[in-house]
PDB file of C-alpha atoms in Angstrom:
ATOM      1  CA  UNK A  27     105.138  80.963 123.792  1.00 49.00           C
ATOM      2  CA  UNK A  28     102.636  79.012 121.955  1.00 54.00           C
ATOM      3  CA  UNK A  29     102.438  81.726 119.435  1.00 69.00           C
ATOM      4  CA  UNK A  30     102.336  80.662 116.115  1.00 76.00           C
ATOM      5  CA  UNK A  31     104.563  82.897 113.432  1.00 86.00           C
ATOM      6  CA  UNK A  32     103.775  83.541 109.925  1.00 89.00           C
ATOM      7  CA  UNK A  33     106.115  84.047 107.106  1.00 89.00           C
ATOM      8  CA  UNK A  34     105.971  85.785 105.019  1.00 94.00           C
ATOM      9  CA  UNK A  35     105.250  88.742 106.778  1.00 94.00           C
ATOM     10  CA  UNK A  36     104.266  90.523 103.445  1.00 96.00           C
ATOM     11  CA  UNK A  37     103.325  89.017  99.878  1.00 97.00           C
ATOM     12  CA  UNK A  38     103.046  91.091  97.252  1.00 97.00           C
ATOM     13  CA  UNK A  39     101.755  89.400  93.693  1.00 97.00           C
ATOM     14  CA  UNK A  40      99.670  89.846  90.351  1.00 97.00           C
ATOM     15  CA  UNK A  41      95.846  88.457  90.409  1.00 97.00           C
ATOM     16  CA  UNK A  42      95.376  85.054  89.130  1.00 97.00           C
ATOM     17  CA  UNK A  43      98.650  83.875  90.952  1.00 97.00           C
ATOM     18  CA  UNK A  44      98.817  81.444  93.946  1.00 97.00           C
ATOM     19  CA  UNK A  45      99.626  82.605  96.910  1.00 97.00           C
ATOM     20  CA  UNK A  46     101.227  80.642 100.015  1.00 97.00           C
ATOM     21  CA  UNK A  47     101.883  81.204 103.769  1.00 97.00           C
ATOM     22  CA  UNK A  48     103.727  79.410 106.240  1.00 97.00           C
ATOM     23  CA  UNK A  49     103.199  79.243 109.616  1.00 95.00           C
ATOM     24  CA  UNK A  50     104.872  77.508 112.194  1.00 95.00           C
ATOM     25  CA  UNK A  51     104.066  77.002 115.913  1.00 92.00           C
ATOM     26  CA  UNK A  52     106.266  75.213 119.163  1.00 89.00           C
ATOM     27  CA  UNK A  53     103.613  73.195 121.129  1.00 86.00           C
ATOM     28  CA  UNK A  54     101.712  70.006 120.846  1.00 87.00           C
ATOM     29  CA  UNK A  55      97.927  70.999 118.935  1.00 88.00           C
ATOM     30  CA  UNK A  56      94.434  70.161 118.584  1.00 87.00           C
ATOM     31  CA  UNK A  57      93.865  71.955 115.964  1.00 89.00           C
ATOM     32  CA  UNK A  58      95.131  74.865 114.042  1.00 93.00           C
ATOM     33  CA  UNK A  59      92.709  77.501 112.035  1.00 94.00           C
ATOM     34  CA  UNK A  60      93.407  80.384 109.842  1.00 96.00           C
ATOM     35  CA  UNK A  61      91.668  83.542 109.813  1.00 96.00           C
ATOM     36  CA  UNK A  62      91.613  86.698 107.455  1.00 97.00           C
ATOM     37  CA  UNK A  63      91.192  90.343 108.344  1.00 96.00           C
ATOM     38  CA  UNK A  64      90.483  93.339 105.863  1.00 92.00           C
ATOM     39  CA  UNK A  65      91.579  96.459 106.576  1.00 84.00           C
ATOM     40  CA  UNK A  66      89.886  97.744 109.634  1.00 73.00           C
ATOM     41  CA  UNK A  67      87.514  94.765 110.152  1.00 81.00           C
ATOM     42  CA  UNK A  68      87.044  91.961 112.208  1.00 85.00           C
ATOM     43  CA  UNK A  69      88.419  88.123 111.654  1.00 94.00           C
ATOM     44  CA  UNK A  70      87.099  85.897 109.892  1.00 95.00           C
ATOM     45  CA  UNK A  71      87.075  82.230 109.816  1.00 94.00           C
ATOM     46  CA  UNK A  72      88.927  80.103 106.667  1.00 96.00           C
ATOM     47  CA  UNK A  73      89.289  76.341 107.823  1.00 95.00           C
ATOM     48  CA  UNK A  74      90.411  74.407 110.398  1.00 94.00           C
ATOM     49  CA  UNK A  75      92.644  71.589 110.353  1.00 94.00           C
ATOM     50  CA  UNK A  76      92.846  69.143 112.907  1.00 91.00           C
ATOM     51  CA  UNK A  77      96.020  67.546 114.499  1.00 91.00           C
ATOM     52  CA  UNK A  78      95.132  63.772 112.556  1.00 93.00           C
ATOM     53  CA  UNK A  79      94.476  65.673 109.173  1.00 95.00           C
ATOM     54  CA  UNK A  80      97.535  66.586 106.558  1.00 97.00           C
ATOM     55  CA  UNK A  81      95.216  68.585 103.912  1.00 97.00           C
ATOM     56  CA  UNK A  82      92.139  70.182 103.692  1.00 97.00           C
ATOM     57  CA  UNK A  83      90.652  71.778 100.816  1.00 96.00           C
ATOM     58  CA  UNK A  84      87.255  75.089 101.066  1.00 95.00           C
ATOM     59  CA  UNK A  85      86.909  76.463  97.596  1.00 96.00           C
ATOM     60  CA  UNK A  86      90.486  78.149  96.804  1.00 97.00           C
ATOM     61  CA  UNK A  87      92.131  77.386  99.418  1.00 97.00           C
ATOM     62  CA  UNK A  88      94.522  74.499 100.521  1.00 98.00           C
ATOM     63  CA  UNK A  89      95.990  74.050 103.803  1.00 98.00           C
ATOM     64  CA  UNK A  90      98.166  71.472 104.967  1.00 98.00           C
ATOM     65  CA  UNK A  91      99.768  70.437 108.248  1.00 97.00           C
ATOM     66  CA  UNK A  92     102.745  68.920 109.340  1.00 97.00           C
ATOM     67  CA  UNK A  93     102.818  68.069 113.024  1.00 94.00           C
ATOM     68  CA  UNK A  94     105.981  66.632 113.039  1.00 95.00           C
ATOM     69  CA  UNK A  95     107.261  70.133 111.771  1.00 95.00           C
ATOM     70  CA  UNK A  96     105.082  72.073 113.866  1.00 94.00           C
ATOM     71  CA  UNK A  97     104.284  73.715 110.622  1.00 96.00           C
ATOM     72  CA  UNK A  98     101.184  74.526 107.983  1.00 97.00           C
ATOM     73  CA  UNK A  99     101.022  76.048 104.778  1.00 97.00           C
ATOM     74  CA  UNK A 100      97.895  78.242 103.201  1.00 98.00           C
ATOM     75  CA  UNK A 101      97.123  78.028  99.687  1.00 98.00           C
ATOM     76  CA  UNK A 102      95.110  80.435  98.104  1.00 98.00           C
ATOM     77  CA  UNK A 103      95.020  79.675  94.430  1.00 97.00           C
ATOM     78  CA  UNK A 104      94.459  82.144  91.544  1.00 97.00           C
ATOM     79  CA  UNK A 105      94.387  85.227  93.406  1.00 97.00           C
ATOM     80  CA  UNK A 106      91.682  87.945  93.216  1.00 97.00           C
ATOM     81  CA  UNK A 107      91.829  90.990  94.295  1.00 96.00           C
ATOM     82  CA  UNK A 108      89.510  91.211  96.901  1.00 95.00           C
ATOM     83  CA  UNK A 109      91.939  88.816  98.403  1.00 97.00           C
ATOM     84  CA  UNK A 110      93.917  91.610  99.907  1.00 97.00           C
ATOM     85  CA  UNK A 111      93.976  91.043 103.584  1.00 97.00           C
ATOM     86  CA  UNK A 112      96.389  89.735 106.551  1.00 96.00           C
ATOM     87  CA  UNK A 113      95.963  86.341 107.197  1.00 97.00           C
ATOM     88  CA  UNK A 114      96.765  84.517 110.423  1.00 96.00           C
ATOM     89  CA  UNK A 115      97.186  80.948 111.974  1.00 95.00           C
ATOM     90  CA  UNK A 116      95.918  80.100 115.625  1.00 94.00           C
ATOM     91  CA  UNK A 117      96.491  77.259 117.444  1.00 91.00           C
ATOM     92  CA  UNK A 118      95.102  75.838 120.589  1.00 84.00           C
ATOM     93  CA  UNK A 119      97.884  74.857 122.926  1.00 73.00           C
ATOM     94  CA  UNK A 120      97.043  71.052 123.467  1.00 67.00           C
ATOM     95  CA  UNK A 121      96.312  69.033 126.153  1.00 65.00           C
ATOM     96  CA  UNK A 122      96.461  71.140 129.245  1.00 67.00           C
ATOM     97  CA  UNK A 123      95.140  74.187 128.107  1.00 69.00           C
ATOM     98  CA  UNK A 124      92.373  76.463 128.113  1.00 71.00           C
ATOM     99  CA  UNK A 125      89.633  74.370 126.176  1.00 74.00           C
ATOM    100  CA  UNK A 126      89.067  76.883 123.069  1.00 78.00           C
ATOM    101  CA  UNK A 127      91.659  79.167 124.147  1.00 84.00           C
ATOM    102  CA  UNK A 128      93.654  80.551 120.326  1.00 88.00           C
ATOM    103  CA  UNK A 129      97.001  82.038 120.030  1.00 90.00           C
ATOM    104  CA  UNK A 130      97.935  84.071 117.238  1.00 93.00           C
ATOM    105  CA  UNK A 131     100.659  84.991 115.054  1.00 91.00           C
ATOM    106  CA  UNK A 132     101.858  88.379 113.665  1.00 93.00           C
ATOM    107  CA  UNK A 133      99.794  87.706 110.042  1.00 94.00           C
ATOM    108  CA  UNK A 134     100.873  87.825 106.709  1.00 96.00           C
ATOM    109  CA  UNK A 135      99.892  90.761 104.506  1.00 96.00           C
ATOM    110  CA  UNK A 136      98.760  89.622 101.354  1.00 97.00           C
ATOM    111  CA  UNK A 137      98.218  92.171  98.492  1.00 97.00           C
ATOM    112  CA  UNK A 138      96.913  91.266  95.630  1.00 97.00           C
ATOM    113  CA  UNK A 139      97.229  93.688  92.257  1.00 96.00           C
ATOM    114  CA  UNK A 140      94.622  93.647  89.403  1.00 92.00           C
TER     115      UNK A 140
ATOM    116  CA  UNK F  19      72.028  84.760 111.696  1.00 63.00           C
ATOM    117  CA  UNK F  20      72.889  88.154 113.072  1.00 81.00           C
ATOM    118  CA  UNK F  21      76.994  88.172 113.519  1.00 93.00           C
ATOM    119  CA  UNK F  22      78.704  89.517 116.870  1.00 96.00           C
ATOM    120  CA  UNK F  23      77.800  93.219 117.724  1.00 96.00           C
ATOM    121  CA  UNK F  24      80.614  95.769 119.315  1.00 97.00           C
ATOM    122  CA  UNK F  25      79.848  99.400 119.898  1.00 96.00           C
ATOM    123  CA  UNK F  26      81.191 101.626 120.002  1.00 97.00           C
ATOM    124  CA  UNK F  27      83.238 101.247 116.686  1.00 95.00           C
ATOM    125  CA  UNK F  28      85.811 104.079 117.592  1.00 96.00           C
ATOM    126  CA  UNK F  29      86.926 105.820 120.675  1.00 97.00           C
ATOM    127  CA  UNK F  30      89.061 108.699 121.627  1.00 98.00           C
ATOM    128  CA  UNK F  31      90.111 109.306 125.203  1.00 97.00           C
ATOM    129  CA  UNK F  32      92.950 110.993 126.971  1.00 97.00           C
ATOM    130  CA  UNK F  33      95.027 109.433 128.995  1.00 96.00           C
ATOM    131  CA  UNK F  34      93.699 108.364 132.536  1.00 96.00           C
ATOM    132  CA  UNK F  35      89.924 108.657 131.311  1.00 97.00           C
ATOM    133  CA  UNK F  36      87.851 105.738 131.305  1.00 97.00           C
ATOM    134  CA  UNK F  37      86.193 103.551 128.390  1.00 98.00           C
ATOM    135  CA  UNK F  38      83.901 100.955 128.413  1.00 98.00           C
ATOM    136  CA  UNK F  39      83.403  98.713 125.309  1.00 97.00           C
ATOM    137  CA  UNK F  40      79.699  96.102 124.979  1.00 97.00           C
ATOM    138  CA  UNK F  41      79.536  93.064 122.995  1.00 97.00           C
ATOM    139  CA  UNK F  42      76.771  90.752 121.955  1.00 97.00           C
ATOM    140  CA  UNK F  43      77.394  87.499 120.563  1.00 96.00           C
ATOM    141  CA  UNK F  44      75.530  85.620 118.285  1.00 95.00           C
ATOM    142  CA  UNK F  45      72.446  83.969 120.005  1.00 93.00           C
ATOM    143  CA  UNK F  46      73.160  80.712 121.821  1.00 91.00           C
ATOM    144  CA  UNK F  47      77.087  80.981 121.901  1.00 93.00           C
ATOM    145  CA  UNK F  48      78.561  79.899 125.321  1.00 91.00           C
ATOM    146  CA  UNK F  49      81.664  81.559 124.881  1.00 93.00           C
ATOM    147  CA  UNK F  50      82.693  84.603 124.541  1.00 95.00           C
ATOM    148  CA  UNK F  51      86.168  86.022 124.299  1.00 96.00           C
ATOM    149  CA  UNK F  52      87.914  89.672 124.155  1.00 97.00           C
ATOM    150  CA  UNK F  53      90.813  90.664 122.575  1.00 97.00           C
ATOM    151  CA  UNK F  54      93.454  92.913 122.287  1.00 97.00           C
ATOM    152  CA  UNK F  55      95.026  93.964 118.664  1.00 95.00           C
ATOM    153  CA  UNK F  56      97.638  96.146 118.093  1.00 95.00           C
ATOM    154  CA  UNK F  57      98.738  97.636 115.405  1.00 91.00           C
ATOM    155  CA  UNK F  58     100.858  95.101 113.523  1.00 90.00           C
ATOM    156  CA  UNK F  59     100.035  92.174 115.478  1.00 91.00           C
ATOM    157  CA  UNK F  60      97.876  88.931 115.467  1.00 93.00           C
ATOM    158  CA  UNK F  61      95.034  89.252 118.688  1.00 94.00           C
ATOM    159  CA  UNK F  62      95.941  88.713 122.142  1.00 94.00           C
ATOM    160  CA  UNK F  63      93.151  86.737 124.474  1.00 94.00           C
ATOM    161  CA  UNK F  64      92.719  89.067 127.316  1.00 96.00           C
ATOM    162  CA  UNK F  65      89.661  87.319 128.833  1.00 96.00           C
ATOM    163  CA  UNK F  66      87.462  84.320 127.972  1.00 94.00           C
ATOM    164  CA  UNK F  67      84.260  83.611 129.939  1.00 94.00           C
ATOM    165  CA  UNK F  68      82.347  80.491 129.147  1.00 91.00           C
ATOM    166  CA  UNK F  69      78.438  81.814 130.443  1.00 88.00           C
ATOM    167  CA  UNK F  70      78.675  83.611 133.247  1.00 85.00           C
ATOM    168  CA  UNK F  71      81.637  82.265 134.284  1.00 91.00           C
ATOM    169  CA  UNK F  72      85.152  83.556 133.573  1.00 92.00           C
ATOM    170  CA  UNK F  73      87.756  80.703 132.163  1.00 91.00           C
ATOM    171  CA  UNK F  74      90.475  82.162 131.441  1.00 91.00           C
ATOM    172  CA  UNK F  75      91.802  85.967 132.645  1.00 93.00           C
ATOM    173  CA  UNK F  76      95.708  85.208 132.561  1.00 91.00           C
ATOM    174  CA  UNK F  77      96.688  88.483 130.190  1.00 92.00           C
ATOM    175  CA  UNK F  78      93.735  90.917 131.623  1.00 95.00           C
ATOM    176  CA  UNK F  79      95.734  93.911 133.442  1.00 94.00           C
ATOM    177  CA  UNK F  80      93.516  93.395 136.074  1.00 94.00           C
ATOM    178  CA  UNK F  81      94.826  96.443 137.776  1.00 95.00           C
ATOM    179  CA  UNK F  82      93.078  98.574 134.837  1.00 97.00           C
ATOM    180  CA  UNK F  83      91.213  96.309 133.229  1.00 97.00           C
ATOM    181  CA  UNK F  84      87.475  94.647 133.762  1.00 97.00           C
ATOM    182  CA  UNK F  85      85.105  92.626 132.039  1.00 97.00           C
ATOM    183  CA  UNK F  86      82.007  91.041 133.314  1.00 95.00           C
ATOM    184  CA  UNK F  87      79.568  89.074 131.112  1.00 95.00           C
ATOM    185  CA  UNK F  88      76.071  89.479 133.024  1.00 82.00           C
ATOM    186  CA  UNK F  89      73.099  86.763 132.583  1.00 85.00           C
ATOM    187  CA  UNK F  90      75.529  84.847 130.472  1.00 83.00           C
ATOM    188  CA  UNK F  91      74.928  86.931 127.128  1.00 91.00           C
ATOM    189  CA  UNK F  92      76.248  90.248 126.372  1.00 95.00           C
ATOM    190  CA  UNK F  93      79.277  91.277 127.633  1.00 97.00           C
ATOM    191  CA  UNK F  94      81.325  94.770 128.822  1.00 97.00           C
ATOM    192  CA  UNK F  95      85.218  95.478 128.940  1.00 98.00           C
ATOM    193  CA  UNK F  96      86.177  98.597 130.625  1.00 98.00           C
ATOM    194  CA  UNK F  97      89.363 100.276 130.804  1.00 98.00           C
ATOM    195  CA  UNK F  98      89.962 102.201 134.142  1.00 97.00           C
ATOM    196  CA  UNK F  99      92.423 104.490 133.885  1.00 96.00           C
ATOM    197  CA  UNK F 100      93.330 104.291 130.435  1.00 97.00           C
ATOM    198  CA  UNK F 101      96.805 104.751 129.146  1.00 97.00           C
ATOM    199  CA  UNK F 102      98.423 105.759 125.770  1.00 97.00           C
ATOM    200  CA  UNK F 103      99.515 101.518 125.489  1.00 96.00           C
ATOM    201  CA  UNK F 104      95.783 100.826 125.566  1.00 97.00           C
ATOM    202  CA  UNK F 105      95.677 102.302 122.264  1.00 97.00           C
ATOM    203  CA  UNK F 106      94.517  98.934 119.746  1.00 97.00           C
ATOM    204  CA  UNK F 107      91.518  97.470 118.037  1.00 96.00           C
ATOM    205  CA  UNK F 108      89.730  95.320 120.777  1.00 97.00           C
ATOM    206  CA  UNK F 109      87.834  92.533 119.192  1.00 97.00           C
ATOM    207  CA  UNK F 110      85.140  90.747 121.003  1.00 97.00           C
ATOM    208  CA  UNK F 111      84.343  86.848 119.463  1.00 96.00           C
ATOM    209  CA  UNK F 112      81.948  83.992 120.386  1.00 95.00           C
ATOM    210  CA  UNK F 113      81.698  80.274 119.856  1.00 92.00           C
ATOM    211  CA  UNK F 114      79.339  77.732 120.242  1.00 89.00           C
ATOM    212  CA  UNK F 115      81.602  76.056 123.495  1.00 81.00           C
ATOM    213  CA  UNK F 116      79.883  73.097 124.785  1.00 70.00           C
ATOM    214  CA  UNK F 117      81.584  69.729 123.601  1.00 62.00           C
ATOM    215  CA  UNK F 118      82.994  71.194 120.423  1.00 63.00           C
ATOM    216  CA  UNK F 119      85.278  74.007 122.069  1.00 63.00           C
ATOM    217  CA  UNK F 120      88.163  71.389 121.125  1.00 67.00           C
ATOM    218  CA  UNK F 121      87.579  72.578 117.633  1.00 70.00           C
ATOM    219  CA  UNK F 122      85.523  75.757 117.980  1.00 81.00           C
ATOM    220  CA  UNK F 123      85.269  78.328 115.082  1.00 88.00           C
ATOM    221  CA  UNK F 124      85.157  81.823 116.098  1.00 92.00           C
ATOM    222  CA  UNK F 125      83.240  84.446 115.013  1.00 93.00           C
ATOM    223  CA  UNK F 126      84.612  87.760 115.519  1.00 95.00           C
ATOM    224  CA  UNK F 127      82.699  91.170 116.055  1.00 96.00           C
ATOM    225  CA  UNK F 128      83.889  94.342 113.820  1.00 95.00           C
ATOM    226  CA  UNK F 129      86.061  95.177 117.169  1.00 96.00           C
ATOM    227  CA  UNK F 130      86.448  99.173 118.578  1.00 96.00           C
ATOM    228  CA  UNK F 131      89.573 101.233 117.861  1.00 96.00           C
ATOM    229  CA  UNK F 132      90.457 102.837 120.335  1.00 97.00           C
ATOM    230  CA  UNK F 133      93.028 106.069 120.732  1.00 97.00           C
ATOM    231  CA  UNK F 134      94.214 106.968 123.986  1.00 97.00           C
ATOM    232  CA  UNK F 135      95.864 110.735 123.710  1.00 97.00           C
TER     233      UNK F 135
END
Protein backbone atom coordinates (compact mmCIF):
# COMPACT_ATOMS: atom_id res chain seq x y z
CA UNK A 1 0.00 0.00 0.00
CA UNK A 2 1.04 3.46 -0.63
CA UNK A 3 -0.18 4.39 2.75
CA UNK A 4 1.91 6.53 4.54
CA UNK A 5 2.30 5.70 8.58
CA UNK A 6 2.79 8.11 11.28
CA UNK A 7 4.64 7.65 14.45
CA UNK A 8 4.03 8.52 16.96
CA UNK A 9 0.68 7.48 17.14
CA UNK A 10 0.12 9.70 20.30
CA UNK A 11 2.26 12.74 21.74
CA UNK A 12 1.53 13.94 24.79
CA UNK A 13 3.64 17.31 26.00
CA UNK A 14 3.60 20.72 28.02
CA UNK A 15 2.82 24.08 25.87
CA UNK A 16 5.76 25.92 24.67
CA UNK A 17 7.54 22.54 23.75
CA UNK A 18 8.34 21.31 20.18
CA UNK A 19 6.66 18.78 18.94
CA UNK A 20 7.74 16.22 16.05
CA UNK A 21 6.14 13.52 13.83
CA UNK A 22 7.46 11.08 11.58
CA UNK A 23 6.00 9.70 8.81
CA UNK A 24 7.15 7.32 6.47
CA UNK A 25 5.69 6.05 3.15
CA UNK A 26 6.87 2.90 0.46
CA UNK A 27 6.39 4.41 -3.07
CA UNK A 28 8.08 6.81 -5.36
CA UNK A 29 6.23 10.69 -4.66
CA UNK A 30 5.34 13.89 -6.08
CA UNK A 31 4.70 15.38 -3.29
CA UNK A 32 3.79 14.76 0.25
CA UNK A 33 1.35 17.23 2.45
CA UNK A 34 0.29 17.22 5.98
CA UNK A 35 -3.00 17.94 7.25
CA UNK A 36 -4.57 18.57 10.81
CA UNK A 37 -7.97 17.62 12.13
CA UNK A 38 -9.68 18.88 15.47
CA UNK A 39 -11.87 16.91 17.13
CA UNK A 40 -14.90 16.32 15.04
CA UNK A 41 -13.92 18.61 12.12
CA UNK A 42 -12.76 18.49 8.81
CA UNK A 43 -8.88 18.54 7.45
CA UNK A 44 -7.08 21.06 7.01
CA UNK A 45 -4.19 21.94 4.92
CA UNK A 46 -0.39 22.64 6.64
CA UNK A 47 2.27 22.55 3.72
CA UNK A 48 3.31 20.67 1.08
CA UNK A 49 6.60 19.52 0.23
CA UNK A 50 7.61 18.50 -3.01
CA UNK A 51 9.76 15.42 -4.04
CA UNK A 52 13.05 18.04 -5.10
CA UNK A 53 12.58 20.00 -1.72
CA UNK A 54 14.37 18.76 1.78
CA UNK A 55 12.74 21.63 4.11
CA UNK A 56 10.09 23.88 4.16
CA UNK A 57 9.26 26.30 6.71
CA UNK A 58 4.93 28.17 7.29
CA UNK A 59 5.06 30.04 10.54
CA UNK A 60 5.78 27.21 13.32
CA UNK A 61 6.13 24.62 11.51
CA UNK A 62 9.11 22.73 9.82
CA UNK A 63 8.88 19.85 7.64
CA UNK A 64 11.48 18.03 6.02
CA UNK A 65 11.77 15.17 3.53
CA UNK A 66 13.96 12.51 2.86
CA UNK A 67 13.21 10.63 -0.34
CA UNK A 68 15.86 8.38 -0.11
CA UNK A 69 14.24 7.26 3.30
CA UNK A 70 10.84 7.45 2.14
CA UNK A 71 10.45 9.50 5.22
CA UNK A 72 9.36 13.26 6.59
CA UNK A 73 9.36 14.81 9.79
CA UNK A 74 6.75 17.71 11.17
CA UNK A 75 7.93 20.30 13.38
CA UNK A 76 5.70 22.25 15.26
CA UNK A 77 7.70 24.50 17.50
CA UNK A 78 6.64 25.98 20.88
CA UNK A 79 3.46 24.34 21.28
CA UNK A 80 0.10 26.02 22.08
CA UNK A 81 -2.63 24.64 23.11
CA UNK A 82 -4.95 25.04 20.52
CA UNK A 83 -2.50 22.79 18.84
CA UNK A 84 -4.32 19.75 20.03
CA UNK A 85 -5.30 17.82 17.00
CA UNK A 86 -4.28 14.54 14.87
CA UNK A 87 -2.09 15.28 12.27
CA UNK A 88 -1.55 13.28 9.10
CA UNK A 89 0.84 12.88 6.02
CA UNK A 90 -0.55 12.10 2.40
CA UNK A 91 1.23 11.27 -0.40
CA UNK A 92 0.43 10.99 -4.03
CA UNK A 93 1.62 7.69 -5.38
CA UNK A 94 3.98 8.92 -8.28
CA UNK A 95 4.14 8.49 -11.69
CA UNK A 96 1.35 6.21 -12.69
CA UNK A 97 -1.22 7.22 -10.53
CA UNK A 98 -4.34 8.95 -10.15
CA UNK A 99 -3.26 12.68 -10.87
CA UNK A 100 -4.28 14.28 -7.30
CA UNK A 101 -5.24 11.09 -5.89
CA UNK A 102 -3.85 11.26 -1.58
CA UNK A 103 -3.28 8.39 0.64
CA UNK A 104 -3.32 8.71 4.20
CA UNK A 105 -1.87 7.50 7.28
CA UNK A 106 -3.39 6.53 10.68
CA UNK A 107 -2.43 10.33 12.27
CA UNK A 108 -0.69 11.25 15.17
CA UNK A 109 -2.59 12.60 18.17
CA UNK A 110 -1.00 15.49 19.45
CA UNK A 111 -2.13 16.92 22.86
CA UNK A 112 -0.92 19.74 24.01
CA UNK A 113 -1.33 20.79 28.02
CA UNK A 114 -1.43 24.46 29.21
CA UNK B 1 -14.17 32.50 -0.10
CA UNK B 2 -16.95 30.30 1.15
CA UNK B 3 -15.16 26.73 2.22
CA UNK B 4 -16.71 23.22 1.11
CA UNK B 5 -20.38 22.66 2.33
CA UNK B 6 -21.65 18.95 3.59
CA UNK B 7 -25.09 18.45 5.01
CA UNK B 8 -26.22 16.81 6.69
CA UNK B 9 -23.63 17.06 9.61
CA UNK B 10 -24.96 13.85 11.47
CA UNK B 11 -27.00 10.88 10.58
CA UNK B 12 -28.60 8.00 12.28
CA UNK B 13 -29.97 5.06 10.35
CA UNK B 14 -30.62 1.43 10.99
CA UNK B 15 -29.20 -1.01 9.29
CA UNK B 16 -30.40 -1.64 5.60
CA UNK B 17 -31.97 2.02 5.39
CA UNK B 18 -30.68 4.34 2.99
CA UNK B 19 -28.62 7.76 3.31
CA UNK B 20 -27.70 10.18 1.00
CA UNK B 21 -24.97 12.77 1.82
CA UNK B 22 -24.58 16.52 -0.71
CA UNK B 23 -21.50 18.42 -1.07
CA UNK B 24 -20.62 21.73 -2.58
CA UNK B 25 -17.22 22.71 -3.24
CA UNK B 26 -15.75 25.88 -3.28
CA UNK B 27 -16.63 27.80 -6.56
CA UNK B 28 -14.45 26.95 -9.56
CA UNK B 29 -12.80 23.68 -8.12
CA UNK B 30 -12.59 20.86 -10.78
CA UNK B 31 -12.22 18.23 -8.43
CA UNK B 32 -13.97 16.90 -6.06
CA UNK B 33 -13.31 13.91 -3.88
CA UNK B 34 -15.26 11.77 -1.05
CA UNK B 35 -14.02 10.07 1.68
CA UNK B 36 -14.39 7.60 4.10
CA UNK B 37 -13.03 8.08 7.92
CA UNK B 38 -13.25 5.79 10.50
CA UNK B 39 -12.82 6.04 13.73
CA UNK B 40 -9.07 5.92 14.36
CA UNK B 41 -7.95 6.17 10.93
CA UNK B 42 -6.45 8.64 8.32
CA UNK B 43 -9.34 9.10 5.16
CA UNK B 44 -9.85 6.60 2.60
CA UNK B 45 -10.57 8.02 -1.22
CA UNK B 46 -13.72 6.30 -2.11
CA UNK B 47 -14.43 8.33 -5.28
CA UNK B 48 -12.80 11.24 -7.14
CA UNK B 49 -14.57 12.91 -10.09
CA UNK B 50 -12.74 15.58 -11.98
CA UNK B 51 -16.17 17.73 -13.49
CA UNK B 52 -18.56 15.61 -14.44
CA UNK B 53 -16.49 12.95 -14.98
CA UNK B 54 -15.53 10.21 -12.51
CA UNK B 55 -11.48 9.52 -12.24
CA UNK B 56 -11.03 7.39 -9.94
CA UNK B 57 -13.84 4.82 -8.16
CA UNK B 58 -11.33 1.88 -7.21
CA UNK B 59 -12.48 1.65 -3.22
CA UNK B 60 -16.37 2.71 -3.87
CA UNK B 61 -18.47 -0.56 -2.79
CA UNK B 62 -20.17 -0.09 -5.79
CA UNK B 63 -22.60 -2.76 -4.83
CA UNK B 64 -23.95 -0.22 -2.01
CA UNK B 65 -22.44 2.67 -2.77
CA UNK B 66 -23.15 5.77 -5.40
CA UNK B 67 -22.04 9.07 -6.11
CA UNK B 68 -22.80 11.23 -9.03
CA UNK B 69 -21.56 14.84 -9.38
CA UNK B 70 -24.32 16.53 -11.74
CA UNK B 71 -23.46 19.77 -14.01
CA UNK B 72 -19.95 19.39 -12.74
CA UNK B 73 -20.56 21.24 -9.26
CA UNK B 74 -22.21 19.85 -6.32
CA UNK B 75 -22.06 16.49 -5.62
CA UNK B 76 -24.27 13.41 -3.77
CA UNK B 77 -22.99 10.04 -2.13
CA UNK B 78 -25.63 7.65 -1.23
CA UNK B 79 -25.48 4.61 0.70
CA UNK B 80 -28.01 1.87 -0.44
CA UNK B 81 -28.52 -0.48 1.91
CA UNK B 82 -26.56 0.72 4.66
CA UNK B 83 -24.74 -1.49 7.06
CA UNK B 84 -23.41 -1.17 10.69
CA UNK B 85 -19.46 -0.96 8.80
CA UNK B 86 -20.75 2.17 7.07
CA UNK B 87 -20.65 3.73 10.33
CA UNK B 88 -17.58 6.79 9.84
CA UNK B 89 -17.21 10.47 9.23
CA UNK B 90 -17.47 10.90 5.35
CA UNK B 91 -15.58 13.91 4.25
CA UNK B 92 -16.20 15.49 0.96
CA UNK B 93 -12.93 17.85 -0.44
CA UNK B 94 -12.21 19.91 -3.60
CA UNK B 95 -9.22 21.23 -5.46
CA UNK B 96 -8.52 23.49 -8.02
CA UNK B 97 -7.40 20.26 -10.63
CA UNK B 98 -6.42 21.60 -13.89
CA UNK B 99 -2.50 21.62 -14.40
CA UNK B 100 -1.71 21.89 -10.72
CA UNK B 101 -3.46 18.52 -9.52
CA UNK B 102 0.35 17.29 -9.37
CA UNK B 103 0.52 19.41 -6.30
CA UNK B 104 -3.10 20.17 -5.40
CA UNK B 105 -4.09 21.39 -1.85
CA UNK B 106 -7.28 20.15 -0.61
CA UNK B 107 -9.83 21.70 1.07
CA UNK B 108 -11.96 19.58 3.09
CA UNK B 109 -15.76 20.08 4.03
CA UNK B 110 -16.78 19.63 7.93
CA UNK B 111 -17.71 15.86 6.68
CA UNK B 112 -21.20 13.89 8.10
CA UNK B 113 -21.02 11.30 10.89
CA UNK B 114 -22.83 8.88 10.29
CA UNK B 115 -24.27 5.87 12.76
CA UNK B 116 -25.69 2.93 11.28
CA UNK B 117 -27.73 0.91 14.24
Amino acid sequence: SQQGEEDPQALSIQEGENATMNCSYKTSINNLQWYRQNSGRGLVHLILIRSNEREKHSGRLRVTLDTSKKSSSLLITASRAADTASYFCATDAGRGSTLGRLYFGRGTQLTVWP
Amino acid sequence: EAGVAQSPRYKIIEKRQSVAFWCNPISGHATLYWYQQILGQGPKLLIQFQNNGVVDDSQLPKDRFSAERLKGVDSTLKIQPAKLEDSAVYLCASSLGGWTMWADTQYFGPGTRLTVL
